[in-house]
Structure formats: C-alpha cells, structure tokens
mmCIF file of N, CA, C and O in Angstrom:
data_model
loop_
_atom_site.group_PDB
_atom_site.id
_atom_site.type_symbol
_atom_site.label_atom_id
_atom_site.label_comp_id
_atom_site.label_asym_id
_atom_site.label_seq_id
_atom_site.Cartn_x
_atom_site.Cartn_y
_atom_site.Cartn_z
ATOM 1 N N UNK A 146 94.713 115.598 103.519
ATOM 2 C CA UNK A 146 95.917 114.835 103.728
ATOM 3 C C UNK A 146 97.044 115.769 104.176
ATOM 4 O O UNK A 146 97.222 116.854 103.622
ATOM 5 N N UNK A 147 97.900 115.276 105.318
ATOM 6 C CA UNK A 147 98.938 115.881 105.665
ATOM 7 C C UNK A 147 100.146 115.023 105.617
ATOM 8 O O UNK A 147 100.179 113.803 105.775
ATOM 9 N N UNK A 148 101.314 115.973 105.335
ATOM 10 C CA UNK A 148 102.701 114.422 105.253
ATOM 11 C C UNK A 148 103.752 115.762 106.111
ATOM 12 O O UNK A 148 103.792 116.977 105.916
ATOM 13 N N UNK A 149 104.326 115.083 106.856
ATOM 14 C CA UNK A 149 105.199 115.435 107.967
ATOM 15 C C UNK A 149 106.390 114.564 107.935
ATOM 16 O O UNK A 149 106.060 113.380 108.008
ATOM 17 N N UNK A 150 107.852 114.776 107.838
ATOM 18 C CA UNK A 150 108.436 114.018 108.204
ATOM 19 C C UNK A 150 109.893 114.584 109.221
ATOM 20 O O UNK A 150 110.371 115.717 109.281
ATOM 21 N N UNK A 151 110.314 113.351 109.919
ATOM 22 C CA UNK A 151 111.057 113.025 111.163
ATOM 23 C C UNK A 151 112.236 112.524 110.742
ATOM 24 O O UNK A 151 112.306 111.778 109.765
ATOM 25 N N UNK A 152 113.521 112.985 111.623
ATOM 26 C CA UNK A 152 114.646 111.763 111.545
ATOM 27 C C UNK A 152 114.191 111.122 112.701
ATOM 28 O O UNK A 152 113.270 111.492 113.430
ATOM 29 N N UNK A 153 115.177 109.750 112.862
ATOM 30 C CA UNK A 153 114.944 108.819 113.313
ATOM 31 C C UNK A 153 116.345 108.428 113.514
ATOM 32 O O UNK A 153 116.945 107.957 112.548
ATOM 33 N N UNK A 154 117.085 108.591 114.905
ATOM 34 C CA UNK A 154 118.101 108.140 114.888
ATOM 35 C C UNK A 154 118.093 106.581 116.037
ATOM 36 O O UNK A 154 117.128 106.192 116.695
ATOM 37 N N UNK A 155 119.088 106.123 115.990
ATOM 38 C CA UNK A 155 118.816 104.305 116.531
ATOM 39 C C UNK A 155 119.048 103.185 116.032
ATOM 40 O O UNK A 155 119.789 102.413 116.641
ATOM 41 N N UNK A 156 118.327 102.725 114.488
ATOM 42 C CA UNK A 156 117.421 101.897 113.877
ATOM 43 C C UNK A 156 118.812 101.600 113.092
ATOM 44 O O UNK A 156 119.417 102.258 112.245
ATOM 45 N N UNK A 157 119.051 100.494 113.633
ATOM 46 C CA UNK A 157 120.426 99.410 112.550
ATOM 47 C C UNK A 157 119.379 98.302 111.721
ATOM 48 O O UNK A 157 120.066 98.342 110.700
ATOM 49 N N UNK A 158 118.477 97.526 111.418
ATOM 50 C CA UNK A 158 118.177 96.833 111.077
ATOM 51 C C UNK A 158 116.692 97.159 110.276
ATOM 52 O O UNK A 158 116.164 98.254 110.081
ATOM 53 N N UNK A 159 116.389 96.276 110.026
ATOM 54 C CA UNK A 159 114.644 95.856 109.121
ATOM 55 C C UNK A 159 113.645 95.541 110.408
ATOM 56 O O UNK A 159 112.450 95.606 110.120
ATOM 57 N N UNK A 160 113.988 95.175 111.926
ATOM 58 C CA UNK A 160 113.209 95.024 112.713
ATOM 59 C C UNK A 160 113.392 96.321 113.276
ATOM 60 O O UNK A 160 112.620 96.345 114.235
ATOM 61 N N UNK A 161 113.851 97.159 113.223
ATOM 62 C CA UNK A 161 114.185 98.274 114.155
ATOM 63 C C UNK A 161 113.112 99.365 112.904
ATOM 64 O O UNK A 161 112.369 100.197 113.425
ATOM 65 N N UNK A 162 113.128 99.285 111.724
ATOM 66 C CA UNK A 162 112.103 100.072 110.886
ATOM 67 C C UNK A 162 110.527 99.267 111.003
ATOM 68 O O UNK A 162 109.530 99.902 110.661
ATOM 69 N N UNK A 163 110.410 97.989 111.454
ATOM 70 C CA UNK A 163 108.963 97.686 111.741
ATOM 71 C C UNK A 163 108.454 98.035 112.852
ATOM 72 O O UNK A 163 107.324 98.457 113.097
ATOM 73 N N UNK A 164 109.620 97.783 113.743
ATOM 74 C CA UNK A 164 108.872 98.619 115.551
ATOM 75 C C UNK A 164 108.057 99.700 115.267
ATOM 76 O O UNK A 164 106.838 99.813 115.398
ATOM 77 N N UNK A 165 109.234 100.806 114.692
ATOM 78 C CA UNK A 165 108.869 102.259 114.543
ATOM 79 C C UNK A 165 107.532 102.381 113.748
ATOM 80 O O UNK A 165 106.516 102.912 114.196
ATOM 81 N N UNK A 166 107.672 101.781 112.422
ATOM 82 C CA UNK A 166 106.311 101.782 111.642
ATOM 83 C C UNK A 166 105.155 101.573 112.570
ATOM 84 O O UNK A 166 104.281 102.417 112.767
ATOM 85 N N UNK A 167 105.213 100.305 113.167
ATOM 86 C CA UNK A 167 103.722 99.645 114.080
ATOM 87 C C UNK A 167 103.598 100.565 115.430
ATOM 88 O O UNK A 167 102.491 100.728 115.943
ATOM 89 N N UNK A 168 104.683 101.112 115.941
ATOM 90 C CA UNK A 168 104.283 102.321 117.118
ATOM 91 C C UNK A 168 103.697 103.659 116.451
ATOM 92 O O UNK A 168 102.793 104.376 116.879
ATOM 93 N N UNK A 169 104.531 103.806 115.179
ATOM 94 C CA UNK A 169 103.452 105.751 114.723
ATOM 95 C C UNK A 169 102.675 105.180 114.007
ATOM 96 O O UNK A 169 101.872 106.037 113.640
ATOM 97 N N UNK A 170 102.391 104.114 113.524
ATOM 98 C CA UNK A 170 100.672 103.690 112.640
ATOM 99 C C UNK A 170 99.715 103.399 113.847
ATOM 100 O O UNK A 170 98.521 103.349 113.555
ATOM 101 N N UNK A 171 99.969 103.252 114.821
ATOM 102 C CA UNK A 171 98.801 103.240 115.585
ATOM 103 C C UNK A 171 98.434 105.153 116.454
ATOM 104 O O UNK A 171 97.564 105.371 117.298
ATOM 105 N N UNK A 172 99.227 105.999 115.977
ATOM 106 C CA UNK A 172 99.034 107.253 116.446
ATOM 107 C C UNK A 172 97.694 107.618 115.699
ATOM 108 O O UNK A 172 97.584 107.096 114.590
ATOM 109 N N UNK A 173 96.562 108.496 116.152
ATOM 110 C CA UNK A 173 94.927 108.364 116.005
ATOM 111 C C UNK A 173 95.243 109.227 114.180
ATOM 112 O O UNK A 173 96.234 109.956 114.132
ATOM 113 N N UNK A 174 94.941 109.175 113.710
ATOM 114 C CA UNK A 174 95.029 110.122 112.392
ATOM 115 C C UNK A 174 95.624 109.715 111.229
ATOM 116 O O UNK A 174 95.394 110.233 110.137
ATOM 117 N N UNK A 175 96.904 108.180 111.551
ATOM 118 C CA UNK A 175 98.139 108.149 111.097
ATOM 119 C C UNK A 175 97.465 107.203 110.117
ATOM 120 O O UNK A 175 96.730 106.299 110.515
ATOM 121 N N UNK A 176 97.813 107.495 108.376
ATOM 122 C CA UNK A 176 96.946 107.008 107.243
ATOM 123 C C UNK A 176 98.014 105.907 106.520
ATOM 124 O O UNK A 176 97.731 104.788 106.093
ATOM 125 N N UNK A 177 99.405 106.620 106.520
ATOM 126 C CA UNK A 177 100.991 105.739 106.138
ATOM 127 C C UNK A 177 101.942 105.788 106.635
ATOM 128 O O UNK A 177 102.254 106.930 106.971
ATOM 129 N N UNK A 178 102.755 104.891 106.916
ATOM 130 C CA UNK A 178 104.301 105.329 107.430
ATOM 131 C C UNK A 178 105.069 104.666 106.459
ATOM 132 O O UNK A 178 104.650 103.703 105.818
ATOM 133 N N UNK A 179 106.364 105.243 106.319
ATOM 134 C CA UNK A 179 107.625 105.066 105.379
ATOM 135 C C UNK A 179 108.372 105.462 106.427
ATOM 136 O O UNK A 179 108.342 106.512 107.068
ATOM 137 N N UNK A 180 109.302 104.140 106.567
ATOM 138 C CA UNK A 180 110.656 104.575 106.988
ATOM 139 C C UNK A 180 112.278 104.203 106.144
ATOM 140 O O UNK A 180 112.587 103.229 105.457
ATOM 141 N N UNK A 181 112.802 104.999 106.406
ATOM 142 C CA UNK A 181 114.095 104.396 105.550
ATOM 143 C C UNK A 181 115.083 104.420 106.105
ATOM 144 O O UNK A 181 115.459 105.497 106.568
ATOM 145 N N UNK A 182 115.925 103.166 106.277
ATOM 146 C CA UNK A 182 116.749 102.536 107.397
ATOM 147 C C UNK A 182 117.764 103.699 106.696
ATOM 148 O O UNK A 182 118.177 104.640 107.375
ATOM 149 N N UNK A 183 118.025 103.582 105.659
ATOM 150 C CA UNK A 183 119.363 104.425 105.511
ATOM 151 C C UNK A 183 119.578 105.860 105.593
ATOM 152 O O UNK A 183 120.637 106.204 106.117
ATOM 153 N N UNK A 184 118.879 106.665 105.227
ATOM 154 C CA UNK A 184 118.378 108.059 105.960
ATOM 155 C C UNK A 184 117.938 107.954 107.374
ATOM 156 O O UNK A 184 118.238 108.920 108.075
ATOM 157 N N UNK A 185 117.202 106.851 108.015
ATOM 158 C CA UNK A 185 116.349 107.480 109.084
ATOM 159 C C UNK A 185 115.254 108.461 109.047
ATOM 160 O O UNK A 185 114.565 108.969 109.931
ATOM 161 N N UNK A 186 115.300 108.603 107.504
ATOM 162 C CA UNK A 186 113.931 109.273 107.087
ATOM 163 C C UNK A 186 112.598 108.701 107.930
ATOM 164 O O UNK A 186 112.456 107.483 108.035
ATOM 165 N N UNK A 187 111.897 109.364 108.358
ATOM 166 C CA UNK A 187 110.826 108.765 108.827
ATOM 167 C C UNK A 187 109.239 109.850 108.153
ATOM 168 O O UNK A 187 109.075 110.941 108.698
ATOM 169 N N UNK A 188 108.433 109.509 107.250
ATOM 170 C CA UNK A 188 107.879 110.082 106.587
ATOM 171 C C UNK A 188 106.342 109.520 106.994
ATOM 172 O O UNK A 188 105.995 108.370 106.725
ATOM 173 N N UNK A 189 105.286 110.693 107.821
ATOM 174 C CA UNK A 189 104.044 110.447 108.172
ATOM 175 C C UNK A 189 103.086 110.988 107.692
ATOM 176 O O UNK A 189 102.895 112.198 107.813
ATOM 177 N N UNK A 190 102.108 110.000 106.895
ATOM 178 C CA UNK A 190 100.423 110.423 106.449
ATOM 179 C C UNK A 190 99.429 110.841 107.143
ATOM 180 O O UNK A 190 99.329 110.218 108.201
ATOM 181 N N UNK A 191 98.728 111.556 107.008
ATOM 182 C CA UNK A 191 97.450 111.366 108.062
ATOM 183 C C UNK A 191 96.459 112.433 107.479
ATOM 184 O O UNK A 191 96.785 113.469 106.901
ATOM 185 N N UNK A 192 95.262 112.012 107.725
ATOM 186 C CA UNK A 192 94.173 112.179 107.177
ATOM 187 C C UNK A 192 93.369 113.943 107.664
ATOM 188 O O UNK A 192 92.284 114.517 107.571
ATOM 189 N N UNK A 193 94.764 114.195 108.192
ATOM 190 C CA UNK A 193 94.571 115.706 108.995
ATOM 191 C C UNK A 193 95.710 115.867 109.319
ATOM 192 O O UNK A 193 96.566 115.071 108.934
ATOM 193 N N UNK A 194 96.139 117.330 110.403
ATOM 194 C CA UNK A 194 97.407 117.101 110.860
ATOM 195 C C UNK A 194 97.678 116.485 111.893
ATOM 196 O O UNK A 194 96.831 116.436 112.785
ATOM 197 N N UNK A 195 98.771 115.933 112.025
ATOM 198 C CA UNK A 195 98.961 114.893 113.050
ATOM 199 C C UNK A 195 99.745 115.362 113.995
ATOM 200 O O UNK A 195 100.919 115.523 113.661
ATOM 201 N N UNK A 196 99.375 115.702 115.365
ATOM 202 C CA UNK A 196 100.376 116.005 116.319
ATOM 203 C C UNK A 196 101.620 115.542 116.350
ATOM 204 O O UNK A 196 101.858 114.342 116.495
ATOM 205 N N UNK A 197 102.768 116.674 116.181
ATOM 206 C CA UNK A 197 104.089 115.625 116.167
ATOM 207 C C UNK A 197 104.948 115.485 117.038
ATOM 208 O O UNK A 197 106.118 115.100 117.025
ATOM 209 N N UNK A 198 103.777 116.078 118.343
ATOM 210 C CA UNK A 198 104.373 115.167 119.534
ATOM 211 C C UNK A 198 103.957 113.928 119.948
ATOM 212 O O UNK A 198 104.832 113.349 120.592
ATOM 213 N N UNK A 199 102.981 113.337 119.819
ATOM 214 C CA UNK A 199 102.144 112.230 119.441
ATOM 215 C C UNK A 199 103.297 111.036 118.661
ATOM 216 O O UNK A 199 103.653 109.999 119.222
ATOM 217 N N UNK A 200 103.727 111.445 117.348
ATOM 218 C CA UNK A 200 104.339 110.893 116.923
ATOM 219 C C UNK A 200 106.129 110.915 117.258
ATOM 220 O O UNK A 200 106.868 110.059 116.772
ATOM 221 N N UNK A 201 106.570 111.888 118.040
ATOM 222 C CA UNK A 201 107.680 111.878 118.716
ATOM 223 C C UNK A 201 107.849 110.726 119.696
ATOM 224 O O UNK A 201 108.863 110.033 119.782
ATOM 225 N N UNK A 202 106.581 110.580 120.534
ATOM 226 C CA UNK A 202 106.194 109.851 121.777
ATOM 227 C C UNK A 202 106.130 108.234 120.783
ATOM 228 O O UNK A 202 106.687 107.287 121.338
ATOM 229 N N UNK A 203 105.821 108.102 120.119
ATOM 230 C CA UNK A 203 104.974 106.744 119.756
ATOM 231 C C UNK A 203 106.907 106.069 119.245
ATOM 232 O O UNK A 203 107.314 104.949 119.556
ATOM 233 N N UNK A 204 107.827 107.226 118.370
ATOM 234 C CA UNK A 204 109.105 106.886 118.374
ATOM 235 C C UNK A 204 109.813 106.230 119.538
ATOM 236 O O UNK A 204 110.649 105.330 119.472
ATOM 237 N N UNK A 205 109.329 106.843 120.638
ATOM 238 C CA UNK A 205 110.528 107.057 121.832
ATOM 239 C C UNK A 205 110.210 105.562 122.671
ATOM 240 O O UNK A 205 110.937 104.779 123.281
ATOM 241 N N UNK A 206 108.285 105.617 122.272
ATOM 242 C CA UNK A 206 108.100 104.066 122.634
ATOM 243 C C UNK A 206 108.889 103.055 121.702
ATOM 244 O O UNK A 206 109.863 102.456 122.159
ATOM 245 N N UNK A 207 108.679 102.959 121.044
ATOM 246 C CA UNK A 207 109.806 102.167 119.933
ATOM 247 C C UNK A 207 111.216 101.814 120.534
ATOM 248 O O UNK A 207 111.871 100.775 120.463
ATOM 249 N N UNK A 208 111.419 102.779 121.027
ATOM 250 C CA UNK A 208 113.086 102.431 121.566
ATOM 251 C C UNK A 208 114.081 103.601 121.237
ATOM 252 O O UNK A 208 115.109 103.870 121.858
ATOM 253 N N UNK A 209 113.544 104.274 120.083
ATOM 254 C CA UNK A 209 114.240 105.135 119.183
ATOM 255 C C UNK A 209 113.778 107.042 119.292
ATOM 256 O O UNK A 209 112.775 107.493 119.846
ATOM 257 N N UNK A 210 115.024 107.956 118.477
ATOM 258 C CA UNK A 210 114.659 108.776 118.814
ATOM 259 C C UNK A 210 114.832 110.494 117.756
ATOM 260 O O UNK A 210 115.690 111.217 117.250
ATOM 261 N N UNK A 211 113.839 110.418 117.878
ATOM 262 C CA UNK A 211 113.843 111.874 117.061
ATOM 263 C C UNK A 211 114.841 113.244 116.996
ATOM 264 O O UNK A 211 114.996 114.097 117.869
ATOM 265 N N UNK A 212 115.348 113.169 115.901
ATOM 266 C CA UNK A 212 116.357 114.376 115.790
ATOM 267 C C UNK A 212 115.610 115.732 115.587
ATOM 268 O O UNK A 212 114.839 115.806 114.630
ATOM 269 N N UNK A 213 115.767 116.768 116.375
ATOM 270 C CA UNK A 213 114.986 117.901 116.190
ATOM 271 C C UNK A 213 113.501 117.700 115.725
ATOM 272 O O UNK A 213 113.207 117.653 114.530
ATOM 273 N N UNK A 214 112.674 117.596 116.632
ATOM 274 C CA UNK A 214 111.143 117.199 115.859
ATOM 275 C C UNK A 214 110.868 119.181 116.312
ATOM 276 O O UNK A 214 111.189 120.134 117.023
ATOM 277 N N UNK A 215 109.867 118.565 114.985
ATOM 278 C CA UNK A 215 109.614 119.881 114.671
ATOM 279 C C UNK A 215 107.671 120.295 115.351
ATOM 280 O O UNK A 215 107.188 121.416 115.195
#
C-alpha cells in the first residue's frame, strides 16, 4: 500500500469533490480517494506506487488543479 497526497485548488462544492474522486479512482493502481473540500486535501491509495503524474492528469481532467505536485 502506498498513500500520496495532493492539493487541489478549484473545487467550491460537493460536485466539484465527486468529479475529482471519479477522475483519480479510475487512475490504474488507485485503491481510495479522500478529498476534502475545505483543505483541498486530496489524499491517494493504491495498491503500489501510483504515478503522480497520472494522478495530476486525471485532476486537470476534472477541471481542477494541482498545487505543486510532487
């Protein structure tokens, strides 16, 4: 198990944290997502490590966008 996490800047609402969830849960590896509207915490599982450009990209599809990905 690996946990990685992202800001997430963008996301005003409860639909703006489900986009994001359903775009990085479909990234190949990705086991949980947690996001938290009020941080912009964005916190990723995966069953190995998970490319976190992969999951930068799967954000940016969303609409939204990563503060310093690491």
């Amino acid at each position: 198990m690996a946990t990685a996490t992202y800001t997430v800047t963008g996301m005003t609402c409860g639909h703006c944290v489900s986009s994001v969830k359903e775009e990085v849960g479909e990234v190949a590896g990705v086991t949980s997502v947690e996001v938290d509207l009020a941080s912009g915490l964005l916190t990723v599982t995966g069953d190995g490590p998970v490319d976190a450009a992969k999951i930068v990209a799967a954000v940016e599809e969303a609409g939204y966008e990563v503060v310093n990905p690491s």
